[in-house]
Short mmCIF file of C-alpha atoms and ligand atoms in Angstrom, two decimals:
data_model
loop_
_atom_site.label_atom_id
_atom_site.label_comp_id
_atom_site.label_asym_id
_atom_site.label_seq_id
_atom_site.Cartn_x
_atom_site.Cartn_y
_atom_site.Cartn_z
CA UNK A 62 95.25 93.19 138.87
CA UNK A 63 97.38 89.83 138.55
CA UNK A 64 100.01 91.86 136.37
CA UNK A 65 100.48 94.48 139.03
CA UNK A 66 100.98 92.08 141.80
CA UNK A 67 103.30 90.56 139.67
CA UNK A 68 105.17 93.66 139.11
CA UNK A 69 104.97 94.44 142.71
CA UNK A 70 106.54 91.64 143.81
CA UNK A 71 109.26 91.90 140.92
CA UNK A 72 110.00 95.06 142.45
CA UNK A 73 110.34 93.72 146.11
CA UNK A 74 112.57 91.28 145.03
CA UNK A 75 114.92 93.56 143.27
CA UNK A 76 114.82 96.07 146.14
CA UNK A 77 115.51 93.33 148.35
CA UNK A 78 118.95 92.38 146.30
CA UNK A 79 119.69 96.47 146.38
CA UNK A 80 118.97 96.18 150.10
CA UNK A 81 121.73 93.44 150.67
CA UNK A 82 123.97 95.11 148.74
CA UNK A 83 123.61 98.33 150.01
CA UNK A 84 123.90 96.83 153.75
CA UNK A 85 127.44 95.22 152.63
CA UNK A 86 128.89 98.53 150.67
CA UNK A 87 126.98 100.84 153.48
CA UNK A 88 129.35 98.99 156.34
CA UNK A 89 132.40 99.38 154.88
CA UNK A 90 132.42 103.04 153.13
CA UNK A 91 135.77 104.03 151.63
CA UNK A 92 137.38 107.08 153.68
CA UNK A 93 137.26 110.18 151.78
CA UNK A 94 139.33 112.98 152.76
CA UNK A 95 137.59 116.31 152.81
CA UNK A 96 140.50 117.87 151.43
CA UNK A 97 140.42 116.15 148.18
CA UNK A 98 136.74 117.03 147.60
CA UNK A 99 137.25 120.57 145.98
CA UNK A 100 133.83 121.41 145.83
CA UNK A 101 132.45 119.70 148.81
CA UNK A 102 131.00 116.13 149.04
CA UNK A 103 127.72 114.34 148.85
CA UNK A 104 126.32 110.52 149.59
CA UNK A 105 126.93 107.74 146.79
CA UNK A 106 123.95 107.44 144.32
CA UNK A 107 123.51 103.70 144.71
CA UNK A 108 122.90 103.52 148.30
CA UNK A 109 123.07 106.86 149.42
CA UNK A 110 125.29 106.36 152.75
CA UNK A 111 128.92 106.68 151.37
CA UNK A 112 130.62 110.04 151.25
CA UNK A 113 131.84 110.92 147.14
CA UNK A 114 132.95 114.15 146.10
CA UNK A 115 131.09 116.33 144.03
CA UNK A 116 132.09 117.27 140.78
CA UNK A 117 134.27 120.02 140.34
CA UNK A 118 134.52 122.50 137.67
CA UNK A 119 135.76 121.70 134.24
CA UNK A 120 134.28 118.04 135.22
CA UNK A 121 131.56 116.11 133.39
CA UNK A 122 128.20 116.20 135.13
CA UNK A 123 124.76 115.34 135.34
CA UNK A 124 121.71 117.81 134.95
CA UNK A 125 119.72 118.16 138.63
CA UNK A 126 117.13 115.57 137.59
CA UNK A 127 118.68 113.06 135.13
CA UNK A 128 119.94 109.59 135.93
CA UNK A 129 123.14 109.16 137.34
CA UNK A 130 126.09 109.02 134.96
CA UNK A 131 128.88 111.23 135.77
CA UNK A 132 127.50 113.22 139.51
CA UNK A 133 125.87 116.31 140.66
CA UNK A 134 128.30 119.45 140.27
CA UNK A 135 129.28 120.42 143.82
CA UNK A 136 129.16 124.05 146.03
CA UNK A 137 128.88 127.17 144.00
CA UNK A 138 129.00 125.31 140.24
CA UNK A 139 125.93 124.30 137.90
CA UNK A 140 126.13 121.58 135.48
CA UNK A 141 125.72 123.28 132.23
CA UNK A 142 125.50 122.09 128.40
CA UNK A 143 128.64 123.18 126.48
CA UNK A 144 129.84 121.86 122.83
CA UNK A 145 132.19 119.48 124.73
CA UNK A 146 129.52 117.83 126.79
CA UNK A 147 127.69 118.48 130.37
CA UNK A 148 130.23 120.52 132.57
CA UNK A 149 130.28 122.10 135.99
CA UNK A 150 130.54 125.79 135.57
CA UNK A 151 131.14 128.22 138.20
CA UNK A 152 127.96 130.20 138.97
CA UNK A 153 130.12 133.38 139.62
CA UNK A 154 132.29 134.38 136.62
CA UNK A 155 133.89 137.51 137.95
CA UNK A 156 137.71 137.16 139.23
CA UNK A 157 138.37 137.61 142.82
CA UNK A 158 140.92 138.90 145.38
CA UNK A 159 141.43 136.66 148.22
CA UNK A 160 142.33 137.85 151.86
CA UNK A 161 145.79 135.96 151.13
CA UNK A 162 146.36 138.60 148.33
CA UNK A 163 146.19 135.86 145.38
CA UNK A 164 143.91 136.32 142.34
CA UNK A 165 141.52 133.64 141.70
CA UNK A 166 139.38 133.34 138.39
CA UNK A 167 135.93 132.89 140.19
CA UNK A 168 135.05 132.12 144.10
CA UNK A 169 134.73 128.54 142.96
CA UNK A 170 138.62 128.53 142.83
CA UNK A 171 138.82 130.29 145.63
CA UNK A 172 137.00 127.89 147.68
CA UNK A 173 138.52 124.87 146.03
CA UNK A 174 142.22 126.29 146.85
CA UNK A 175 140.58 127.02 150.66
CA UNK A 176 140.04 123.02 150.62
CA UNK A 177 143.06 122.20 149.11
CA UNK A 178 145.16 124.21 151.29
CA UNK A 179 143.06 123.44 154.41
CA UNK A 180 141.98 127.36 155.15
CA UNK A 181 138.54 126.98 155.40
CA UNK A 182 138.69 129.12 158.26
CA UNK A 183 140.90 131.90 157.02
CA UNK A 184 140.70 132.31 153.14
CA UNK A 185 138.07 134.54 151.97
CA UNK A 186 137.21 137.12 149.36
CA UNK A 187 138.79 140.46 150.04
CA UNK A 188 136.93 142.30 147.19
CA UNK A 189 135.79 141.26 143.71
CA UNK A 190 138.22 141.91 141.06
CA UNK A 191 141.70 141.51 140.76
CA UNK A 192 144.23 142.25 143.79
CA UNK A 193 146.28 144.92 141.67
CA UNK A 194 144.46 147.30 139.61
CA UNK A 195 147.47 147.50 137.41
CA UNK A 196 147.00 145.94 134.15
CA UNK A 197 148.98 142.57 133.70
CA UNK A 198 149.31 140.05 131.35
CA UNK A 199 148.52 136.41 132.70
CA UNK A 200 148.42 134.54 129.53
CA UNK A 201 151.46 135.58 127.34
CA UNK A 202 151.83 134.66 123.55
CA UNK A 203 153.78 131.60 123.00
CA UNK A 204 156.71 130.91 120.44
CA UNK A 205 155.81 129.59 117.41
CA UNK A 206 157.77 127.91 114.79
CA UNK A 207 155.94 126.76 111.54
CA UNK A 208 156.14 126.33 107.85
CA UNK A 209 155.02 128.93 105.26
CA UNK A 210 151.59 128.81 104.42
CA UNK A 211 150.49 127.82 107.38
CA UNK A 212 148.23 129.46 109.75
CA UNK A 213 149.01 130.47 113.27
CA UNK A 214 147.66 132.41 116.11
CA UNK A 215 149.16 134.14 119.11
CA UNK A 216 147.02 134.81 122.02
CA UNK A 217 147.34 137.04 124.94
CA UNK A 218 145.17 137.27 128.07
CA UNK A 219 145.53 140.33 130.60
CA UNK A 220 143.71 141.42 133.60
CA UNK A 221 143.13 145.11 135.45
CA UNK A 222 140.82 147.27 136.60
CA UNK A 223 139.50 149.10 134.79
CA UNK A 224 139.91 146.40 132.14
CA UNK A 225 142.90 146.79 129.69
CA UNK A 226 142.79 147.45 126.05
CA UNK A 227 145.19 145.23 124.18
CA UNK A 228 147.35 145.87 120.90
CA UNK A 229 149.83 144.09 119.09
CA UNK A 230 153.32 145.29 117.73
CA UNK A 231 155.78 143.56 115.64
CA UNK A 232 159.79 143.91 115.42
CA UNK A 233 160.29 142.41 112.20
CA UNK A 234 164.11 141.07 111.41
CA UNK A 235 164.91 144.51 109.54
CA UNK A 236 164.64 146.09 113.05
CA UNK A 237 161.42 147.83 112.15
CA UNK A 238 158.63 148.00 114.87
CA UNK A 239 155.05 148.72 113.54
CA UNK A 240 151.59 147.96 114.83
CA UNK A 241 149.24 145.15 113.81
CA UNK A 242 147.45 144.31 111.99
CA UNK A 243 148.72 147.51 109.73
CA UNK A 244 148.09 146.82 105.95
CA UNK A 245 148.90 143.23 105.89
CA UNK A 246 145.49 141.47 104.57
CA UNK A 247 147.27 137.92 105.92
CA UNK A 248 146.84 139.21 109.64
CA UNK A 249 143.79 139.69 111.72
CA UNK A 250 143.10 140.66 115.28
CA UNK A 251 140.21 139.88 117.47
CA UNK A 252 139.86 140.68 120.73
CA UNK A 253 136.88 139.88 123.26
CA UNK A 254 136.23 141.10 127.05
CA UNK A 255 135.63 138.59 129.47
CA UNK A 256 134.90 136.25 131.31
CA UNK A 257 133.60 138.69 133.65
CA UNK A 258 134.59 142.75 134.12
CA UNK A 259 138.26 142.66 134.61
CA UNK A 260 139.73 140.48 131.92
CA UNK A 261 140.44 140.56 128.24
CA UNK A 262 141.87 138.25 125.68
CA UNK A 263 143.16 138.73 122.47
CA UNK A 264 144.12 136.46 119.48
CA UNK A 265 146.39 137.55 116.51
CA UNK A 266 146.01 135.29 113.60
CA UNK A 267 148.34 134.95 110.46
CA UNK A 268 146.76 132.84 107.56
CA UNK A 269 149.32 131.58 105.11
CA UNK A 270 152.66 132.37 106.65
CA UNK A 271 155.21 134.08 104.50
CA UNK A 272 158.91 134.51 105.23
CA UNK A 273 158.14 138.10 105.99
CA UNK A 274 156.17 137.54 108.84
CA UNK A 275 158.97 136.18 110.97
CA UNK A 276 159.55 138.39 114.12
CA UNK A 277 158.79 139.29 117.71
CA UNK A 278 155.30 140.10 118.34
CA UNK A 279 154.58 142.07 121.35
CA UNK A 280 151.18 141.96 123.15
CA UNK A 281 150.73 145.08 125.12
CA UNK A 282 147.70 145.57 127.67
CA UNK A 283 147.11 149.21 128.76
CA UNK A 284 145.02 150.84 131.28
CA UNK A 285 145.25 154.21 133.22
CA UNK A 286 147.63 152.80 135.50
CA UNK A 287 150.64 151.11 133.53
CA UNK A 288 151.22 148.97 130.50
CA UNK A 289 152.41 145.43 130.54
CA UNK A 290 154.34 143.88 127.58
CA UNK A 291 155.10 140.33 126.59
CA UNK A 292 156.46 138.92 123.41
CA UNK A 293 156.68 135.83 121.82
CA UNK A 294 158.77 134.96 118.28
CA UNK A 295 157.18 133.49 115.40
CA UNK A 296 159.96 131.73 113.28
CA UNK A 297 159.28 130.89 109.58
CA UNK A 298 160.96 127.68 108.44
CA UNK A 299 160.65 126.56 104.88
C1 LIG B 816 141.50 149.46 142.58
O1 LIG B 816 140.19 150.25 142.07
C2 LIG B 816 139.24 150.25 143.02
C3 LIG B 816 138.09 150.90 142.15
O2 LIG B 816 138.48 151.67 141.12
C4 LIG B 816 139.50 150.91 144.27
O3 LIG B 816 138.15 151.24 145.11
C5 LIG B 816 140.65 150.33 144.80
O4 LIG B 816 141.20 150.95 146.00
C6 LIG B 816 141.73 150.16 144.05
N1 LIG B 816 142.97 149.23 144.95
C7 LIG B 816 144.06 149.51 144.90
C8 LIG B 816 145.29 148.51 145.56
O5 LIG B 816 144.44 150.77 144.20
C1 LIG B 817 152.05 124.40 112.07
O1 LIG B 817 150.70 125.02 112.20
C2 LIG B 817 149.60 123.63 112.11
C3 LIG B 817 148.30 124.41 111.66
O2 LIG B 817 147.98 125.37 113.01
C4 LIG B 817 149.92 122.59 113.19
O3 LIG B 817 148.72 121.86 112.84
C5 LIG B 817 151.56 122.18 113.11
O4 LIG B 817 151.53 121.38 114.27
C6 LIG B 817 152.32 123.26 112.95
N1 LIG B 817 153.78 122.85 113.09
C7 LIG B 817 154.75 122.87 113.84
C8 LIG B 817 155.90 122.62 113.35
O5 LIG B 817 154.48 123.86 114.62
#
């Protein structure tokens, strides 16, 4: 009984100190602009009185019932364990077309844009999926310059409705164009759909670069509406 009393007393002392601290803190909360909080606001974890921004997509976060370390994810976001730590991710992974005619990777991105641009009243989802159905490369491959025997990767990301298929072609320095990977066992191609129903990503990896691999590599994204292309050069030095 005595022990319990002592404990209770100690607790009371601590919370009194907290109270004083919070009184001070709550009396002069820093002003937080709504437009700087892309996923909404919450009250601070310490005294529960001052506005703070909730964590946004891609930021580190705490699981719902865990002790405070980074903070909670905001509107439409969920704290998930990833290889890179606990990260806020949007609960919807389908891309959406806004009423402003702009594509957004997901609804969280659209809501964030509305906050950032002060358009909460007007910017809404026009429909799920890209604004235009035509196939379009949104993440083109990039120029690579590297030494022989290195491993290099070109990437390509496309959207469309229906989702495009991807293929690669190379135009070598001798002017000949061939489809990849052909019969070159240094070259590997991987394709993955998503995230969502309208996106596709492709990789072309060359293991052990040789001089003959130099050329212009074109990613071609095709659906029933059209074909979109993007080209990047691989330059082999030494
Ligand atoms: C895009 O495709 C969808 C589904 O096939 C269709 O409902 C929509 O009208 C199309 N949009 C445009 C702009 O063509
Ligand atoms: C060549 O590729 C390697 C492995 O991918 C990379 O670490 C290096 O930075 C590249 N070198 C150049 C000059 O880009």
